[in-house]
Amino acid sequence: HVQLVESGGGSVQAGGSLRLSCVTSNSYRNPCMAWFRQAPGKEREGVGYIGSAGLVGYSDSVKGRFTVSKDNARNSLYLQMNTLKAEDSAMYYCAAGRYYCAGSLLESSYAYWGQGTQVTVSS
């Protein structure tokens, strides 16, 4: 079973930046990975992903502000969030596929999920 642990969430003012990290216990595969978020009363939505081959994709709401990256040597996934807005406030989740995969913003693409880290942006 693969475990994912997120960190780096917190409170920040609008316009500020945060960097989320996700460490995975999976050290021998190279699955696609992604970040999702869920705000109170809303459905969980995909934010950004990185496929096993390194290709990335983003939702329109964060494109140009957020960057997904991965460090295979550290078994870690990152989400650099810049120019944060109040509407970015949510619980952020890290997700990983089961095997080598292209990645997507769909929840069904991922088999493993972290517990989440809270991001609060004040305006």
Coordinates of N, CA and C in Angstrom, one line a residue:
H1 N 0.8 -1.2 0.0 CA 0.0 0.0 0.0 C 0.9 1.2 0.0
V2 N 0.6 2.2 -0.9 CA 1.3 3.4 -1.0 C 0.8 4.5 -0.1
Q3 N 1.6 5.1 0.7 CA 1.2 6.2 1.6 C 1.7 7.5 1.0
L4 N 0.9 8.6 1.2 CA 1.2 9.9 0.7 C 1.0 10.9 1.9
V5 N 1.9 11.7 2.2 CA 1.8 12.7 3.3 C 2.1 14.1 2.8
E6 N 1.1 14.9 2.9 CA 1.3 16.3 2.4 C 1.7 17.2 3.6
S7 N 2.4 18.3 3.2 CA 2.8 19.3 4.2 C 2.9 20.6 3.4
G8 N 3.0 21.7 4.2 CA 3.3 23.0 3.6 C 2.1 23.9 3.6
G9 N 0.9 23.4 4.0 CA -0.2 24.3 4.0 C -0.1 25.4 5.1
G10 N -1.0 26.3 5.1 CA -1.0 27.4 6.1 C -1.9 28.5 5.7
S11 N -1.8 29.6 6.4 CA -2.5 30.8 6.1 C -1.6 31.9 5.5
V12 N -2.2 32.5 4.4 CA -1.4 33.5 3.7 C -2.3 34.6 3.2
Q13 N -1.8 35.8 3.0 CA -2.6 36.8 2.5 C -2.7 36.7 0.9
A14 N -3.8 37.3 0.4 CA -3.9 37.2 -1.1 C -2.7 37.9 -1.7
G15 N -2.3 37.3 -2.8 CA -1.1 37.7 -3.5 C 0.2 37.0 -3.1
G16 N 0.1 36.3 -2.0 CA 1.2 35.6 -1.4 C 1.5 34.3 -2.1
S17 N 2.4 33.5 -1.6 CA 2.8 32.2 -2.1 C 2.9 31.2 -1.0
L18 N 2.7 29.9 -1.5 CA 3.0 28.8 -0.6 C 3.5 27.7 -1.5
R19 N 4.3 26.8 -0.8 CA 4.7 25.6 -1.5 C 4.3 24.4 -0.8
L20 N 3.5 23.5 -1.4 CA 3.1 22.3 -0.8 C 4.0 21.2 -1.2
S21 N 4.2 20.2 -0.3 CA 5.0 19.0 -0.6 C 4.2 17.8 -0.3
C22 N 4.5 16.7 -1.0 CA 3.9 15.4 -0.8 C 5.0 14.4 -0.9
V23 N 5.2 13.6 0.2 CA 6.2 12.6 0.2 C 5.4 11.2 0.0
T24 N 5.9 10.4 -0.8 CA 5.3 9.1 -1.1 C 6.2 8.0 -0.6
S25 N 5.5 6.9 -0.1 CA 6.3 5.7 0.3 C 6.7 4.9 -0.9
N26 N 6.2 5.2 -2.1 CA 6.5 4.4 -3.3 C 7.9 4.8 -3.8
S27 N 8.8 4.0 -3.7 CA 10.2 4.3 -4.1 C 10.6 3.5 -5.3
Y28 N 9.8 2.7 -5.9 CA 10.2 1.8 -7.0 C 9.4 1.9 -8.2
R29 N 8.3 2.8 -8.2 CA 7.5 3.0 -9.4 C 7.6 4.5 -9.7
N30 N 7.1 4.8 -10.9 CA 7.1 6.2 -11.3 C 5.7 6.5 -11.8
P31 N 4.7 6.6 -10.9 CA 3.4 6.8 -11.4 C 3.1 8.3 -11.7
C32 N 2.0 8.6 -12.4 CA 1.6 9.9 -12.5 C 1.1 10.4 -11.1
M33 N 1.2 11.7 -10.9 CA 0.8 12.2 -9.6 C 0.1 13.6 -9.8
A34 N -0.7 14.0 -8.8 CA -1.5 15.2 -9.0 C -1.9 15.8 -7.7
W35 N -2.3 17.1 -7.8 CA -2.8 17.8 -6.7 C -4.3 18.1 -7.0
F36 N -5.1 17.8 -6.0 CA -6.5 18.2 -6.0 C -6.8 19.1 -4.8
R37 N -8.0 19.7 -4.9 CA -8.4 20.5 -3.7 C -9.9 20.5 -3.6
Q38 N -10.3 20.7 -2.3 CA -11.8 20.7 -2.0 C -12.1 21.8 -1.0
A39 N -12.9 22.7 -1.4 CA -13.4 23.8 -0.6 C -14.7 23.4 0.1
P40 N -15.0 23.9 1.2 CA -16.3 23.6 1.9 C -17.5 23.8 1.0
G41 N -18.3 22.7 1.0 CA -19.5 22.8 0.2 C -19.3 22.6 -1.3
K42 N -18.1 22.3 -1.7 CA -17.8 22.1 -3.2 C -17.2 20.7 -3.4
E43 N -17.3 20.3 -4.7 CA -16.7 19.0 -5.0 C -15.2 19.2 -5.1
R44 N -14.5 18.0 -5.0 CA -13.1 18.0 -5.1 C -12.7 18.2 -6.6
E45 N -11.7 19.1 -6.9 CA -11.4 19.4 -8.2 C -9.9 19.2 -8.5
G46 N -9.5 18.8 -9.6 CA -8.1 18.7 -10.0 C -7.5 20.0 -10.2
V47 N -6.2 20.2 -9.7 CA -5.5 21.5 -9.8 C -4.4 21.3 -10.8
G48 N -3.6 20.3 -10.7 CA -2.5 20.1 -11.6 C -1.9 18.7 -11.5
Y49 N -1.3 18.2 -12.5 CA -0.8 16.9 -12.5 C 0.5 16.8 -13.2
I50 N 1.3 15.7 -13.0 CA 2.5 15.5 -13.7 C 2.5 14.0 -14.1
G51 N 2.6 13.7 -15.3 CA 2.6 12.3 -15.8 C 4.0 11.7 -15.5
S52 N 4.0 10.4 -15.7 CA 5.2 9.6 -15.5 C 6.4 10.1 -16.4
A53 N 6.0 10.6 -17.6 CA 7.0 11.1 -18.5 C 7.4 12.5 -18.3
G54 N 6.7 13.1 -17.3 CA 7.1 14.5 -17.0 C 6.2 15.6 -17.5
L55 N 5.2 15.2 -18.4 CA 4.3 16.2 -18.9 C 3.3 16.7 -17.8
V56 N 3.1 18.0 -17.8 CA 2.2 18.6 -16.8 C 0.9 19.2 -17.4
G57 N -0.1 19.3 -16.5 CA -1.3 19.9 -17.0 C -1.9 20.6 -15.8
Y58 N -2.7 21.7 -16.0 CA -3.3 22.5 -15.0 C -4.8 22.8 -15.3
S59 N -5.5 23.1 -14.2 CA -6.9 23.6 -14.4 C -6.8 25.0 -14.9
D60 N -7.8 25.5 -15.5 CA -7.8 26.9 -16.0 C -7.7 27.9 -14.9
S61 N -8.2 27.5 -13.8 CA -8.3 28.5 -12.6 C -6.9 28.7 -12.0
V62 N -5.9 27.8 -12.2 CA -4.6 28.0 -11.6 C -3.5 28.2 -12.6
K63 N -3.8 28.0 -13.9 CA -2.8 28.0 -15.0 C -2.1 29.4 -14.9
G64 N -0.7 29.3 -15.0 CA 0.1 30.5 -14.9 C 0.4 31.0 -13.5
R65 N -0.3 30.4 -12.5 CA 0.0 30.8 -11.1 C 0.6 29.6 -10.3
F66 N 0.2 28.4 -10.6 CA 0.7 27.2 -9.9 C 1.6 26.4 -10.8
T67 N 2.6 25.7 -10.1 CA 3.5 24.9 -10.8 C 3.7 23.6 -10.1
V68 N 3.4 22.5 -10.8 CA 3.6 21.1 -10.3 C 5.0 20.6 -10.7
S69 N 5.7 20.0 -9.7 CA 7.0 19.4 -10.0 C 7.2 18.2 -9.2
K70 N 8.2 17.4 -9.5 CA 8.4 16.1 -8.9 C 9.9 15.9 -8.7
D71 N 10.3 15.3 -7.6 CA 11.7 14.9 -7.4 C 11.7 13.4 -7.1
N72 N 12.0 12.6 -8.1 CA 11.9 11.2 -8.0 C 13.0 10.7 -6.9
A73 N 14.1 11.4 -6.8 CA 15.1 10.9 -5.9 C 14.6 11.1 -4.4
R74 N 13.7 12.0 -4.2 CA 13.2 12.3 -2.9 C 11.8 11.7 -2.7
N75 N 11.3 11.0 -3.8 CA 9.9 10.5 -3.7 C 8.9 11.6 -3.4
S76 N 9.1 12.7 -3.9 CA 8.3 13.9 -3.5 C 7.7 14.6 -4.7
L77 N 6.5 15.1 -4.4 CA 5.7 15.9 -5.4 C 5.5 17.3 -4.7
Y78 N 5.6 18.3 -5.6 CA 5.5 19.7 -5.1 C 4.4 20.5 -5.8
L79 N 3.8 21.5 -5.1 CA 2.9 22.4 -5.8 C 3.4 23.8 -5.3
Q80 N 4.0 24.6 -6.2 CA 4.3 26.0 -6.0 C 3.1 26.8 -6.3
M81 N 2.6 27.6 -5.4 CA 1.4 28.4 -5.6 C 1.8 29.8 -5.4
N82 N 1.6 30.6 -6.5 CA 1.9 32.0 -6.4 C 0.7 32.8 -6.7
T83 N 0.7 34.1 -6.4 CA -0.4 35.0 -6.6 C -1.7 34.4 -6.1
L84 N -1.7 33.9 -4.9 CA -2.8 33.2 -4.3 C -4.0 34.2 -4.2
K85 N -5.2 33.6 -4.3 CA -6.4 34.3 -4.2 C -7.3 33.7 -3.1
A86 N -8.3 34.4 -2.7 CA -9.1 33.9 -1.6 C -9.8 32.6 -2.1
E87 N -10.2 32.5 -3.3 CA -10.9 31.4 -3.9 C -9.9 30.1 -4.0
D88 N -8.7 30.3 -3.7 CA -7.8 29.1 -3.7 C -7.8 28.4 -2.3
S89 N -8.5 29.0 -1.4 CA -8.6 28.4 0.0 C -9.3 27.1 -0.1
A90 N -8.7 26.0 0.4 CA -9.3 24.7 0.3 C -8.3 23.7 1.0
M91 N -8.8 22.5 1.2 CA -8.0 21.4 1.6 C -7.3 20.9 0.3
Y92 N -6.0 20.7 0.3 CA -5.3 20.3 -0.9 C -4.8 18.8 -0.6
Y93 N -5.0 18.0 -1.6 CA -4.7 16.6 -1.5 C -3.7 16.2 -2.6
C94 N -2.8 15.3 -2.3 CA -1.9 14.7 -3.2 C -2.4 13.4 -3.6
A95 N -2.3 13.0 -4.9 CA -2.8 11.7 -5.4 C -1.7 11.1 -6.3
A96 N -1.7 9.8 -6.3 CA -0.8 9.0 -7.1 C -1.5 7.9 -7.9
G97 N -1.1 7.7 -9.1 CA -1.6 6.5 -9.8 C -1.0 5.2 -9.4
R98 N -1.5 4.1 -9.9 CA -1.0 2.8 -9.5 C 0.2 2.4 -10.2
Y99 N 0.3 2.8 -11.5 CA 1.4 2.4 -12.3 C 1.9 3.6 -13.1
Y100 N 2.8 3.4 -14.1 CA 3.2 4.4 -15.0 C 1.9 4.9 -15.8
C101 N 1.7 6.2 -15.8 CA 0.5 6.8 -16.4 C 0.7 8.2 -16.9
A102 N -0.1 8.6 -17.8 CA 0.0 9.9 -18.4 C -0.4 11.0 -17.4
G103 N -1.4 10.7 -16.6 CA -1.9 11.8 -15.6 C -3.1 12.5 -16.2
S104 N -3.9 13.0 -15.3 CA -5.0 13.8 -15.7 C -5.6 14.6 -14.5
L105 N -6.6 15.3 -14.7 CA -7.3 16.0 -13.6 C -8.5 15.3 -13.1
L106 N -8.6 14.0 -13.5 CA -9.7 13.2 -13.1 C -9.4 12.3 -11.9
E107 N -10.2 12.3 -10.9 CA -10.0 11.5 -9.7 C -9.8 10.1 -10.0
S108 N -10.5 9.6 -11.0 CA -10.5 8.2 -11.4 C -9.1 7.7 -11.9
S109 N -8.2 8.6 -12.2 CA -6.9 8.3 -12.7 C -6.0 7.9 -11.5
Y110 N -6.4 8.1 -10.3 CA -5.5 7.9 -9.1 C -6.0 6.9 -8.1
A111 N -5.1 6.1 -7.6 CA -5.4 5.0 -6.7 C -5.1 5.4 -5.3
Y112 N -4.2 6.3 -5.0 CA -3.7 6.5 -3.7 C -3.9 8.0 -3.4
W113 N -4.3 8.3 -2.1 CA -4.5 9.7 -1.7 C -3.9 10.0 -0.4
G114 N -3.5 11.2 -0.2 CA -3.0 11.7 1.1 C -4.2 12.2 1.9
Q115 N -3.9 12.6 3.1 CA -4.9 13.1 4.1 C -5.2 14.6 3.9
G116 N -4.4 15.3 3.2 CA -4.7 16.7 2.9 C -4.0 17.7 3.8
T117 N -3.8 18.9 3.2 CA -3.2 20.0 4.0 C -4.0 21.2 3.7
Q118 N -4.3 22.0 4.7 CA -5.2 23.1 4.5 C -4.5 24.4 4.1
V119 N -5.1 25.0 3.1 CA -4.6 26.3 2.6 C -5.7 27.3 2.8
T120 N -5.4 28.4 3.5 CA -6.3 29.5 3.7 C -5.7 30.8 3.2
V121 N -6.4 31.4 2.3 CA -6.0 32.7 1.7 C -6.9 33.8 2.2
S122 N -6.4 34.8 2.8 CA -7.3 35.9 3.3 C -7.1 37.1 2.4
S123 N -8.3 37.7 2.1 CA -8.3 38.8 1.2 C -8.1 40.2 1.9

